Every structure is written in C-alpha cells, then in structure tokens.
Amino acid sequence: MIQTELAIVGAGPAGLSAAIEARRAGADVLLIDENSRPGGQLFKQIHKFFGSRAHKAGTRGMNIGTQLLKESEELGIRTCLKGEVCGIEDGQNLWVVIDRNRSEIVKAKKIILATGATENAVAFPGWDLPGVMGAGAAQTMINVNRVLPGKKVLMLGSGNVGVIVSYQLLQAGADVVAVLEAAPRLGGYGVHTAKVARAGVPFYVSHTVKQAFGTDHVEAVEIVELDGSFNQIPGTERILEADTICLATGLTPLTELAWLAGCEFKYIPALGGHLPIHDDRMHTTKENVFVAGDITGIEEASTAMEEGRLAGINAAAELGYINEEEARIRSEEIWDSLNCLRSGYFGQKRRESKDLMLHTGNEVIQWKIH
Amino acid sequence: MHDELICRCEEVSREEIEKAIEDGAVTANEVKRFTRAGMGLCQGRTCRRLVERILSEKTGIPLSEIQPSTYRQPVRPVRSDLIREHNKNKSEGELNDE
C-alpha cells in the first residue's frame, strides 16, 4: 500500500499544475499517469497557444510541457508512470495497476481527478476499418511518434483540432484531401483555418461521411451533403480517394472515476455532457475529491492549468498547508484569469456554462462540506 | 456495404441496438444488457455516446435525460490475476486497519 496526502490522477496540464501548487505549499503529492511520460497532450501541441501573454500565449504547447516537467522535477514531486487507476473504493482508496503487471492500493487523504477527455466517435459503415482514427490520435502519431498515419487523409470536423491537425499532417508530408464540416459554417479559429485553406485543401461545409470503403484498410470515402436538419441529401454523394479518415468531432470528459467515487453530476452539453458538479474551489460533491481540467468540461490547456492550480491550492488548504484566507485570495486571482480566458467570441459560451456549473456547485457543496 | 458497428469491442451493430430499443429497452443500461454494447475491453469509452444518441433518436427522450449506463471498476482492461491480487491487498489492508 502506498500512502500519500494528495493523489492526483492524470499528469497533463491540469494535474501537473495542481501537483506543483500543492507541493510548493508543502503537501506530500503522488502524481499518477497511465502513460510512460507525463505531460498529457502538451507534447503533441507543436503550435503556438492563443490568449494573452500572462497565459503563455505565443508559446508552443510542447514548451509549456517541458517547463511544467522541469518545475515538478525541481520540487521533487513523486510520480507514478504507467499507473492505470482502475477504480476508487471507500471514497479515497485508488486501485492502481502499475506497468500492467502489479496491483497497488493508494491511500490518499485528498484526491484530484485530472483525467482529461477522450475523442468522440462517429459511426458510419466502415468506420471500424483500420485507417479511421481520432484526429488527436493522428496528431500523436505524427508529432510524438513521428509516424505518418496515411498518405491521403480526410478530416471530418473543421473545429480547431480539425484544422490544426490538418495543417500538421500537411507539414508531416501527408496529403489532406478534404476537410468536412457537418454544420453550415466552419468551426475553427480563422488563423488556423486560413493556413489550411491557403495550402489548397478543399473545405466542404454541410457535409459528412456516408461510408468508408476498403477490404482491410480504408481505400475510399463516400461523402454526402446535409440539409438544415443534418439529414443526408440523396443524390449528393461523391467518392474521394483516401486511406485515412480523421475524426475531429469533439471530446467527451473522462469521468469514470468521478462516477465511481460517487460524485453528483450535471448535464451541460456545451462543455461535453455529464460533468461532476464542483464549486469554486474545484471541490466535488464527494468529500476530499477535487476535479480539474477537461474532466470538468472540454476547454483548452490554458484553462486546464488554471483549474489545476485552483484544485492544488485548495486541496493543500484542506490539508492545512495554506490558510483559508490566503487560499481564498489566490483562488480569486485565478478566477479573474480564468474569466479573462473565457471571454470573446469563442470563450463566452464556455463562461456561461461554467458559471452555471459554479452556481450549482456553490449551492450544493457549501451545505455538504462546511 | 460494411455493417455499421456501434460497439467495436463486442461487435454490436446499429441494427441490433435499434432492435433492442424496439423490443423495449428505454435506458442505456437496458441497451447494454440486451446487446452487450459497452461491455467489452474499452467499457463503452468509444460507443457510450453513440448508444445514448441512438436511444434518444429512437425513443424521443432528450439526451439530457438519458442517464449514462453504470460505471464499474476496473475501468481499464486488466489481467484477472491482478483483480485477485487487488482483492488480497484489500483484505490485508483491512486487517492492518483493525
């Protein structure tokens, strides 16, 4: 059995930021991640981040990852890699399988779940053929493993993930045959979209994949136009040659452990569906369990890092390492920063959804814990 | 034409899921028990939302009211001897606590 004051599940931007704050305050931290290397998705983000300079805008995601790892090493944060958290029992015992080979129980006084998200699937005949994959998976292949997933790629989804990965696939030497978007207008930031358009990649709005053809691998894709109610319009089908289909159709928060811990949930579609209710300290309805990052709703690495800091500070405060007043003041500063990140055309909707969550969280959790 | 699989782990097609709903399944848990969709290696990580959407489309129940099917540990595929090891660790831990 491993004992720790604070166990953090997930060493992505949220988990690392939480670990750094809590360790800096003096807490004994154990950071657990299923991968062989910490950093989550940061090391495949070779593009520069948006936002203000205070939020590391203009810095490439992978460099933010390197910086966070350096800080966590300097603080001597205990890290358990290749550690898959398979369950939570009795509120605070984590069942961890290490290296697929050993079962361990981690007994923690506080837990922060920073498990991130998983890519959404789109089902169509042939989507289970090799060659159909999440856009994020393709991005990992090219930017982390340096393997080209295919030569002719069709991208389904024109949001930021779709256009950023399309551009990086082009840079890696693939041909992007088309970017499809089911909605009548494109979804990504103009800067990223324009780069792909300038490279000559055709964009099809109000289109989706009807089916994929191939025997043991994708060989061609049939695409089809959609009407205003997202129904396929017969007679508009056309066939494109492609060996890879990337699905960039959104993400779903990875909430299994929060369900197992017994957290209460709220359904907020704009943030990705069912989410563990949390208050402004990132505390859930379950005593001693905090959340941070994409598990609380799909956003960006910049917001995940700030939420991680919030969870880290407030978990350390509950452990007695930071006094309540200081935790409150520092949390307020982080909330100002988060509200700043959640502004503008793309951020406003997230801000409203997050406010809704906080409203519920502060109401439900106050009487439960205090 | 290829079948439209919804649950790849258990190889459950859209047709089978729609059939289960026609036969009376009205919750995600029922679809799971009728068809095994979501009971494979990935424990529904990939098909969960697809199943919920089909259920919503076929029954008219809004997505916001569809309760996700029950989550159970282990949430990752593990070897069965590791489950045994875990149960042993647990009972030893309880003994130590006493």
Coordinates of C-alpha atoms in Angstrom, one line a residue:
Chain A
M1 CA 0.0 0.0 0.0
I2 CA 1.2 3.5 -0.9
Q3 CA 0.2 6.3 1.4
T4 CA 0.1 10.0 0.4
E5 CA -1.6 13.2 1.4
L6 CA -2.7 14.1 -2.1
A7 CA -3.1 11.7 -5.0
I8 CA -3.5 13.4 -8.4
V9 CA -4.8 11.3 -11.3
G10 CA -3.5 12.5 -14.7
A11 CA -0.2 14.3 -15.3
G12 CA -1.5 16.6 -18.1
P13 CA -1.6 20.4 -17.8
A14 CA -4.2 20.3 -15.1
G15 CA -2.6 17.5 -13.0
L16 CA 0.9 18.9 -13.3
S17 CA -0.2 22.4 -12.3
A18 CA -2.1 21.1 -9.3
A19 CA 0.8 19.0 -8.2
I20 CA 3.2 22.0 -8.5
E21 CA 1.0 24.3 -6.4
A22 CA 0.2 21.6 -3.7
R23 CA 3.9 20.5 -3.4
R24 CA 5.1 24.1 -3.3
A25 CA 2.7 24.6 -0.3
G26 CA 4.3 21.6 1.4
A27 CA 1.9 18.8 0.7
D28 CA 3.1 15.3 0.0
V29 CA 1.9 14.6 -3.5
L30 CA 1.7 11.5 -5.7
L31 CA 1.1 12.2 -9.3
I32 CA -0.2 9.1 -11.2
D33 CA -0.4 8.8 -15.0
E34 CA -1.1 5.9 -17.3
N35 CA 1.4 7.0 -19.9
S36 CA 5.2 6.3 -19.8
R37 CA 5.8 10.1 -19.8
P38 CA 4.0 12.9 -18.1
G39 CA 2.7 16.0 -19.9
G40 CA -0.7 14.7 -21.3
Q41 CA -1.4 16.1 -24.7
L42 CA 1.0 19.0 -24.3
F43 CA 3.9 17.4 -26.1
K44 CA 2.0 17.0 -29.4
Q45 CA 0.9 20.6 -29.4
I46 CA 3.6 21.9 -31.6
H47 CA 1.6 25.1 -32.4
K48 CA 1.6 28.3 -30.5
F49 CA -1.1 28.9 -28.0
F50 CA -3.6 31.8 -28.1
G51 CA -4.6 34.2 -25.4
S52 CA -2.7 36.8 -23.5
R53 CA 0.9 36.7 -22.7
A54 CA 0.1 36.1 -19.0
H55 CA -1.4 32.8 -20.2
K56 CA 1.7 31.8 -22.1
A57 CA 0.2 32.7 -25.5
G58 CA 2.7 32.6 -28.3
T59 CA 4.4 29.7 -26.5
R60 CA 4.2 26.3 -28.1
G61 CA 2.3 23.6 -26.1
M62 CA 5.3 21.3 -26.0
N63 CA 7.5 24.0 -24.5
I64 CA 4.8 24.6 -21.8
G65 CA 5.0 20.9 -21.1
T66 CA 8.8 21.0 -20.8
Q67 CA 8.5 23.9 -18.4
L68 CA 5.9 22.2 -16.2
L69 CA 8.0 19.0 -16.0
K70 CA 11.1 21.0 -15.0
E71 CA 9.2 22.6 -12.2
S72 CA 7.8 19.3 -11.0
E73 CA 11.2 17.7 -11.0
E74 CA 12.7 20.6 -9.1
L75 CA 10.0 20.3 -6.5
G76 CA 10.7 16.5 -6.3
I77 CA 7.1 15.5 -7.0
R78 CA 6.6 11.8 -6.7
T79 CA 5.3 10.5 -10.0
C80 CA 3.9 7.1 -10.8
L81 CA 4.1 6.5 -14.5
K82 CA 2.4 3.6 -16.4
G83 CA 0.0 3.7 -13.5
E84 CA -3.6 3.0 -14.6
V85 CA -6.2 4.0 -11.9
C86 CA -8.8 1.2 -12.3
G87 CA -11.1 2.2 -9.5
I88 CA -11.8 4.2 -6.4
E89 CA -13.1 2.4 -3.3
D90 CA -14.4 3.8 0.0
G91 CA -14.1 7.3 -1.2
Q92 CA -10.4 7.6 -1.2
N93 CA -8.6 4.4 -2.0
L94 CA -7.3 4.2 -5.5
W95 CA -6.8 0.9 -7.2
V96 CA -3.8 1.3 -9.4
V97 CA -2.4 -1.2 -11.8
I98 CA 1.3 -0.4 -12.5
D99 CA 3.0 -1.4 -15.7
R100 CA 0.1 -3.7 -16.4
N101 CA 1.7 -6.1 -14.0
R102 CA 1.1 -5.1 -10.4
S103 CA -1.9 -4.1 -8.3
E104 CA -1.4 -1.4 -5.7
I105 CA -3.7 0.5 -3.4
V106 CA -3.0 4.2 -3.0
K107 CA -4.5 5.6 0.2
A108 CA -4.9 9.3 -0.1
K109 CA -6.3 12.0 2.2
K110 CA -7.3 14.1 -0.8
I111 CA -7.7 13.2 -4.5
I112 CA -7.7 15.4 -7.6
L113 CA -9.1 13.9 -10.7
A114 CA -7.5 15.4 -13.7
T115 CA -8.2 12.6 -16.2
G116 CA -8.8 14.8 -19.3
A117 CA -11.0 13.7 -22.1
T118 CA -11.4 11.2 -24.9
E119 CA -12.2 11.8 -28.6
N120 CA -15.8 11.4 -29.8
A121 CA -16.5 8.7 -32.4
V122 CA -18.8 9.0 -35.4
A123 CA -20.3 5.8 -36.6
F124 CA -20.8 5.1 -40.4
P125 CA -20.5 1.9 -42.3
G126 CA -16.8 1.1 -42.5
W127 CA -15.7 3.3 -39.6
D128 CA -14.2 0.2 -37.9
L129 CA -11.7 -0.3 -40.8
P130 CA -8.1 0.4 -40.0
G131 CA -7.3 3.9 -41.2
V132 CA -10.2 5.5 -39.3
M133 CA -8.9 7.3 -36.2
G134 CA -9.3 10.3 -33.9
A135 CA -7.6 13.4 -35.1
G136 CA -5.8 13.5 -31.8
A137 CA -4.5 10.0 -32.3
A138 CA -3.2 11.1 -35.7
Q139 CA -1.6 14.1 -34.1
T140 CA 0.2 11.8 -31.5
M141 CA 1.4 9.6 -34.3
I142 CA 3.0 12.5 -36.3
N143 CA 4.2 14.8 -33.6
V144 CA 5.2 12.4 -30.8
N145 CA 5.9 9.1 -32.6
R146 CA 6.9 10.5 -36.0
V147 CA 4.8 8.1 -37.9
L148 CA 2.6 9.1 -40.8
P149 CA -0.8 7.5 -40.3
G150 CA -1.5 7.6 -44.1
K151 CA -0.8 9.4 -47.3
K152 CA -4.3 10.7 -48.2
V153 CA -6.2 12.0 -45.2
L154 CA -9.8 13.1 -45.0
M155 CA -10.6 15.3 -41.9
L156 CA -14.1 15.1 -40.5
G157 CA -14.6 18.3 -38.4
S158 CA -13.4 21.8 -39.0
G159 CA -13.0 23.0 -35.4
N160 CA -9.6 23.9 -34.0
V161 CA -8.5 20.2 -33.6
G162 CA -9.5 19.5 -37.2
V163 CA -7.7 22.4 -38.8
I164 CA -4.6 22.3 -36.6
V165 CA -4.1 18.6 -37.2
S166 CA -4.8 19.0 -40.9
Y167 CA -2.0 21.6 -41.1
Q168 CA 0.3 19.5 -39.1
L169 CA -0.5 16.4 -41.3
L170 CA 0.5 18.6 -44.3
Q171 CA 3.7 19.6 -42.6
A172 CA 4.4 15.9 -41.9
G173 CA 4.1 15.1 -45.6
A174 CA 0.6 13.8 -45.9
D175 CA -2.0 15.0 -48.4
V176 CA -5.2 16.2 -46.9
V177 CA -7.9 15.5 -49.5
A178 CA -10.7 17.5 -47.8
V179 CA -11.9 18.9 -44.5
L180 CA -15.6 18.1 -43.9
E181 CA -17.9 20.1 -41.6
A182 CA -21.5 19.0 -40.8
A183 CA -22.5 22.5 -39.8
P184 CA -23.2 25.1 -42.4
R185 CA -20.2 27.1 -41.3
L186 CA -16.6 26.4 -40.3
G187 CA -15.7 25.9 -36.7
G188 CA -12.1 26.8 -36.1
Y189 CA -10.1 29.9 -35.4
G190 CA -9.5 31.9 -38.6
V191 CA -5.7 31.8 -38.3
H192 CA -5.6 28.0 -38.3
T193 CA -8.3 27.6 -40.9
A194 CA -6.7 30.1 -43.3
K195 CA -3.4 28.2 -43.2
V196 CA -5.1 25.0 -44.4
A197 CA -7.1 26.8 -47.0
R198 CA -4.0 28.6 -48.4
A199 CA -2.4 25.2 -48.8
G200 CA -5.2 24.4 -51.2
V201 CA -7.2 21.9 -49.1
P202 CA -10.9 21.9 -50.1
F203 CA -13.4 22.6 -47.3
Y204 CA -16.9 21.1 -47.6
V205 CA -19.5 22.6 -45.2
S206 CA -22.8 20.9 -44.6
H207 CA -21.1 17.6 -45.4
T208 CA -20.4 14.3 -43.6
V209 CA -19.0 10.9 -44.3
K210 CA -21.6 8.4 -45.6
Q211 CA -19.4 5.4 -45.6
A212 CA -15.8 4.2 -46.0
F213 CA -14.8 1.5 -48.5
G214 CA -12.0 -0.9 -48.2
T215 CA -11.2 -4.6 -47.6
D216 CA -8.5 -4.5 -44.8
H217 CA -7.9 -0.7 -44.8
V218 CA -9.7 2.5 -45.9
E219 CA -9.4 2.9 -49.6
A220 CA -12.1 5.4 -50.4
V221 CA -14.7 7.6 -48.7
E222 CA -18.2 8.4 -49.8
I223 CA -19.2 11.9 -48.6
V224 CA -22.7 13.4 -48.7
E225 CA -24.3 16.8 -48.3
L226 CA -26.6 17.5 -45.3
D227 CA -29.7 19.6 -45.2
G228 CA -30.5 22.2 -42.5
S229 CA -31.7 19.4 -40.1
F230 CA -28.5 17.4 -40.7
N231 CA -30.2 14.8 -42.9
Q232 CA -28.3 13.3 -45.8
I233 CA -29.5 14.7 -49.2
P234 CA -29.8 11.7 -51.6
G235 CA -28.1 12.2 -54.9
T236 CA -25.3 14.5 -53.5
E237 CA -22.9 11.6 -52.8
R238 CA -19.4 11.7 -54.2
I239 CA -16.4 9.5 -53.7
L240 CA -13.0 10.7 -52.6
E241 CA -9.8 8.6 -52.6
A242 CA -8.4 8.4 -49.1
D243 CA -6.5 5.9 -46.9
T244 CA -7.1 7.6 -43.6
I245 CA -10.2 9.3 -42.0
C246 CA -9.5 11.5 -39.0
L247 CA -12.5 12.2 -36.7
A248 CA -12.3 15.7 -35.2
T249 CA -15.8 15.8 -33.8
G250 CA -15.3 16.9 -30.3
L251 CA -14.3 15.3 -27.0
T252 CA -16.0 13.8 -24.0
P253 CA -14.7 14.3 -20.5
L254 CA -13.3 11.1 -18.9
T255 CA -15.5 10.9 -15.9
E256 CA -15.5 7.2 -15.0
L257 CA -13.5 7.7 -11.7
A258 CA -15.8 10.6 -10.6
W259 CA -18.8 8.3 -11.1
L260 CA -17.1 5.5 -9.1
A261 CA -16.2 8.0 -6.4
G262 CA -19.9 8.8 -6.0
C263 CA -19.8 12.4 -7.3
E264 CA -23.0 14.0 -8.3
F265 CA -23.3 15.1 -12.0
K266 CA -24.8 17.8 -14.0
Y267 CA -25.5 17.7 -17.8
I268 CA -24.1 20.7 -19.7
P269 CA -23.9 19.9 -23.4
A270 CA -21.8 22.9 -24.3
L271 CA -19.0 21.5 -22.1
G272 CA -19.2 17.9 -23.3
G273 CA -22.1 16.3 -21.5
H274 CA -22.3 14.8 -18.0
L275 CA -19.9 16.6 -15.6
P276 CA -19.0 16.2 -12.0
I277 CA -20.5 19.1 -10.0
H278 CA -17.8 21.3 -8.5
D279 CA -17.6 24.5 -6.6
D280 CA -15.2 27.5 -7.0
R281 CA -12.5 25.5 -5.2
M282 CA -12.9 22.7 -7.7
H283 CA -14.3 20.5 -4.9
T284 CA -16.9 17.9 -6.0
T285 CA -20.0 16.8 -4.0
K286 CA -17.8 14.0 -2.6
E287 CA -15.7 14.8 0.4
N288 CA -12.0 15.0 -0.3
V289 CA -12.4 14.7 -4.1
F290 CA -11.4 17.6 -6.4
V291 CA -11.5 17.9 -10.2
A292 CA -9.6 20.0 -12.7
G293 CA -9.2 20.3 -16.5
D294 CA -11.2 18.6 -19.2
I295 CA -13.0 16.3 -16.8
T296 CA -14.9 19.4 -15.7
G297 CA -15.8 20.3 -19.3
I298 CA -13.9 20.5 -22.6
E299 CA -11.7 23.5 -22.9
E300 CA -8.1 24.3 -23.5
A301 CA -4.7 23.6 -21.9
S302 CA -4.6 27.2 -20.7
T303 CA -7.8 26.9 -18.7
A304 CA -6.8 23.4 -17.5
M305 CA -3.6 24.7 -16.0
E306 CA -5.5 27.4 -14.1
E307 CA -8.1 24.9 -12.8
G308 CA -5.3 22.6 -11.8
R309 CA -3.7 25.4 -9.8
L310 CA -7.1 26.1 -8.1
A311 CA -7.5 22.5 -7.2
G312 CA -3.9 22.2 -5.9
I313 CA -4.1 25.3 -3.8
N314 CA -7.5 24.3 -2.2
A315 CA -6.5 20.7 -1.6
A316 CA -3.4 22.0 0.1
A317 CA -5.5 24.3 2.1
E318 CA -7.8 21.5 3.3
L319 CA -4.6 19.6 4.3
G320 CA -3.6 22.6 6.4
Y321 CA -0.7 23.8 4.3
I322 CA -2.3 27.1 3.3
N323 CA -4.6 29.2 5.5
E324 CA -8.1 29.7 4.4
E325 CA -7.7 33.4 3.8
E326 CA -4.7 33.0 1.5
A327 CA -6.3 30.2 -0.4
R328 CA -9.4 32.4 -1.0
I329 CA -7.3 35.4 -2.2
R330 CA -5.2 33.2 -4.5
S331 CA -8.3 31.5 -5.8
E332 CA -9.9 34.8 -6.6
E333 CA -6.9 35.8 -8.7
I334 CA -7.0 32.6 -10.6
W335 CA -10.8 33.1 -11.2
D336 CA -10.0 36.6 -12.7
S337 CA -7.5 34.9 -15.0
L338 CA -10.0 32.2 -16.0
N339 CA -12.7 34.7 -16.7
C340 CA -10.3 36.5 -18.9
L341 CA -9.5 33.3 -20.8
R342 CA -13.2 32.6 -21.1
S343 CA -14.1 35.8 -23.0
G344 CA -14.6 36.8 -26.6
Y345 CA -16.4 35.1 -29.4
F346 CA -15.2 31.5 -28.6
G347 CA -15.0 31.9 -24.8
Q348 CA -18.3 33.4 -23.9
K349 CA -20.4 30.3 -24.2
R350 CA -17.9 28.4 -22.1
R351 CA -18.0 31.1 -19.5
E352 CA -21.8 31.0 -19.3
S353 CA -21.7 27.2 -18.9
K354 CA -19.0 27.3 -16.3
D355 CA -21.0 30.0 -14.4
L356 CA -24.0 27.6 -14.4
M357 CA -21.8 24.8 -13.0
L358 CA -20.4 27.1 -10.3
H359 CA -23.8 28.3 -9.4
T360 CA -25.0 24.7 -8.9
G361 CA -21.7 23.7 -7.2
N362 CA -21.5 26.5 -4.8
E363 CA -25.1 25.9 -3.8
V364 CA -25.0 22.1 -3.4
I365 CA -21.5 21.8 -2.0
Q366 CA -21.5 24.6 0.6
W367 CA -24.0 22.9 2.9
K368 CA -22.5 19.5 2.4
I369 CA -18.9 20.3 3.4
H370 CA -18.9 23.4 5.5
Chain B
M1 CA -21.5 -2.3 -47.8
H2 CA -19.9 -2.8 -44.4
D3 CA -22.1 -3.2 -41.3
E4 CA -22.4 -0.1 -39.2
L5 CA -20.9 -1.3 -36.0
I6 CA -21.6 0.8 -32.9
C7 CA -19.7 -1.2 -30.2
R8 CA -16.5 -2.3 -31.8
C9 CA -15.3 -4.3 -28.8
E10 CA -18.4 -6.5 -28.7
E11 CA -19.2 -6.1 -32.4
V12 CA -22.7 -4.8 -31.9
S13 CA -24.3 -3.2 -35.0
R14 CA -26.7 -0.2 -35.2
E15 CA -29.4 -2.6 -36.3
E16 CA -29.0 -4.7 -33.1
I17 CA -29.2 -1.7 -30.9
E18 CA -32.3 -0.4 -32.7
K19 CA -33.9 -3.8 -32.4
A20 CA -33.2 -3.8 -28.6
I21 CA -35.0 -0.5 -28.4
E22 CA -37.9 -1.7 -30.5
D23 CA -38.0 -4.7 -28.1
G24 CA -38.5 -2.3 -25.2
A25 CA -35.1 -1.1 -24.0
V26 CA -35.6 2.5 -22.8
T27 CA -32.4 3.2 -20.8
A28 CA -28.7 2.9 -21.7
N29 CA -28.3 0.2 -19.1
E30 CA -31.0 -1.8 -20.8
V31 CA -29.5 -1.5 -24.2
K32 CA -26.2 -2.6 -22.6
R33 CA -27.8 -5.7 -21.0
F34 CA -29.8 -6.5 -24.2
T35 CA -26.9 -6.3 -26.6
R36 CA -23.5 -6.2 -24.6
A37 CA -22.7 -2.9 -26.3
G38 CA -20.3 -1.2 -23.9
M39 CA -19.3 -4.3 -22.1
G40 CA -16.1 -5.0 -23.9
L41 CA -12.5 -4.1 -23.4
C42 CA -13.0 -0.3 -23.6
Q43 CA -16.0 -0.5 -21.3
G44 CA -18.0 1.8 -23.6
R45 CA -15.5 4.6 -23.8
T46 CA -16.0 4.8 -27.6
C47 CA -19.6 3.7 -28.1
R48 CA -21.3 5.1 -25.0
R49 CA -22.3 8.4 -26.6
L50 CA -23.3 6.7 -29.8
V51 CA -25.6 4.4 -28.0
E52 CA -27.1 7.3 -26.0
R53 CA -27.7 9.2 -29.2
I54 CA -29.5 6.3 -30.9
L55 CA -31.6 5.8 -27.8
S56 CA -32.5 9.4 -27.8
E57 CA -33.4 9.4 -31.6
K58 CA -35.4 6.3 -31.4
T59 CA -37.4 7.0 -28.2
G60 CA -37.6 10.8 -28.3
I61 CA -36.1 11.0 -24.8
P62 CA -33.9 14.1 -24.8
L63 CA -30.2 13.4 -24.4
S64 CA -30.1 15.5 -21.2
E65 CA -32.5 13.0 -19.6
I66 CA -30.6 9.8 -20.7
Q67 CA -28.7 8.5 -17.7
P68 CA -25.3 7.0 -18.7
S69 CA -25.0 3.3 -18.1
T70 CA -23.4 2.3 -14.8
Y71 CA -19.7 2.6 -14.5
R72 CA -17.9 -0.3 -12.8
Q73 CA -14.3 -1.0 -11.9
P74 CA -11.9 -1.9 -13.3
V75 CA -12.3 1.0 -15.8
R76 CA -9.2 -0.3 -17.7
P77 CA -8.7 -3.8 -19.1
V78 CA -6.6 -5.7 -16.5
R79 CA -5.5 -9.3 -16.2
S80 CA -7.7 -11.4 -14.0
D81 CA -4.8 -12.3 -11.7
L82 CA -4.4 -8.6 -10.9
I83 CA -8.0 -8.5 -9.8
R84 CA -7.2 -11.3 -7.4
E85 CA -4.1 -9.6 -6.2
H86 CA -6.1 -6.4 -5.6
N87 CA -8.7 -8.3 -3.5
K88 CA -5.9 -9.8 -1.5
N89 CA -4.3 -6.4 -1.0
K90 CA -7.7 -5.0 0.1
S91 CA -8.3 -7.7 2.7
E92 CA -4.7 -7.4 4.1
G93 CA -5.3 -3.6 4.3
E94 CA -8.5 -4.2 6.3
L95 CA -6.7 -6.5 8.7
N96 CA -4.0 -3.9 9.2
D97 CA -6.6 -1.3 10.0
E98 CA -8.1 -3.4 12.7

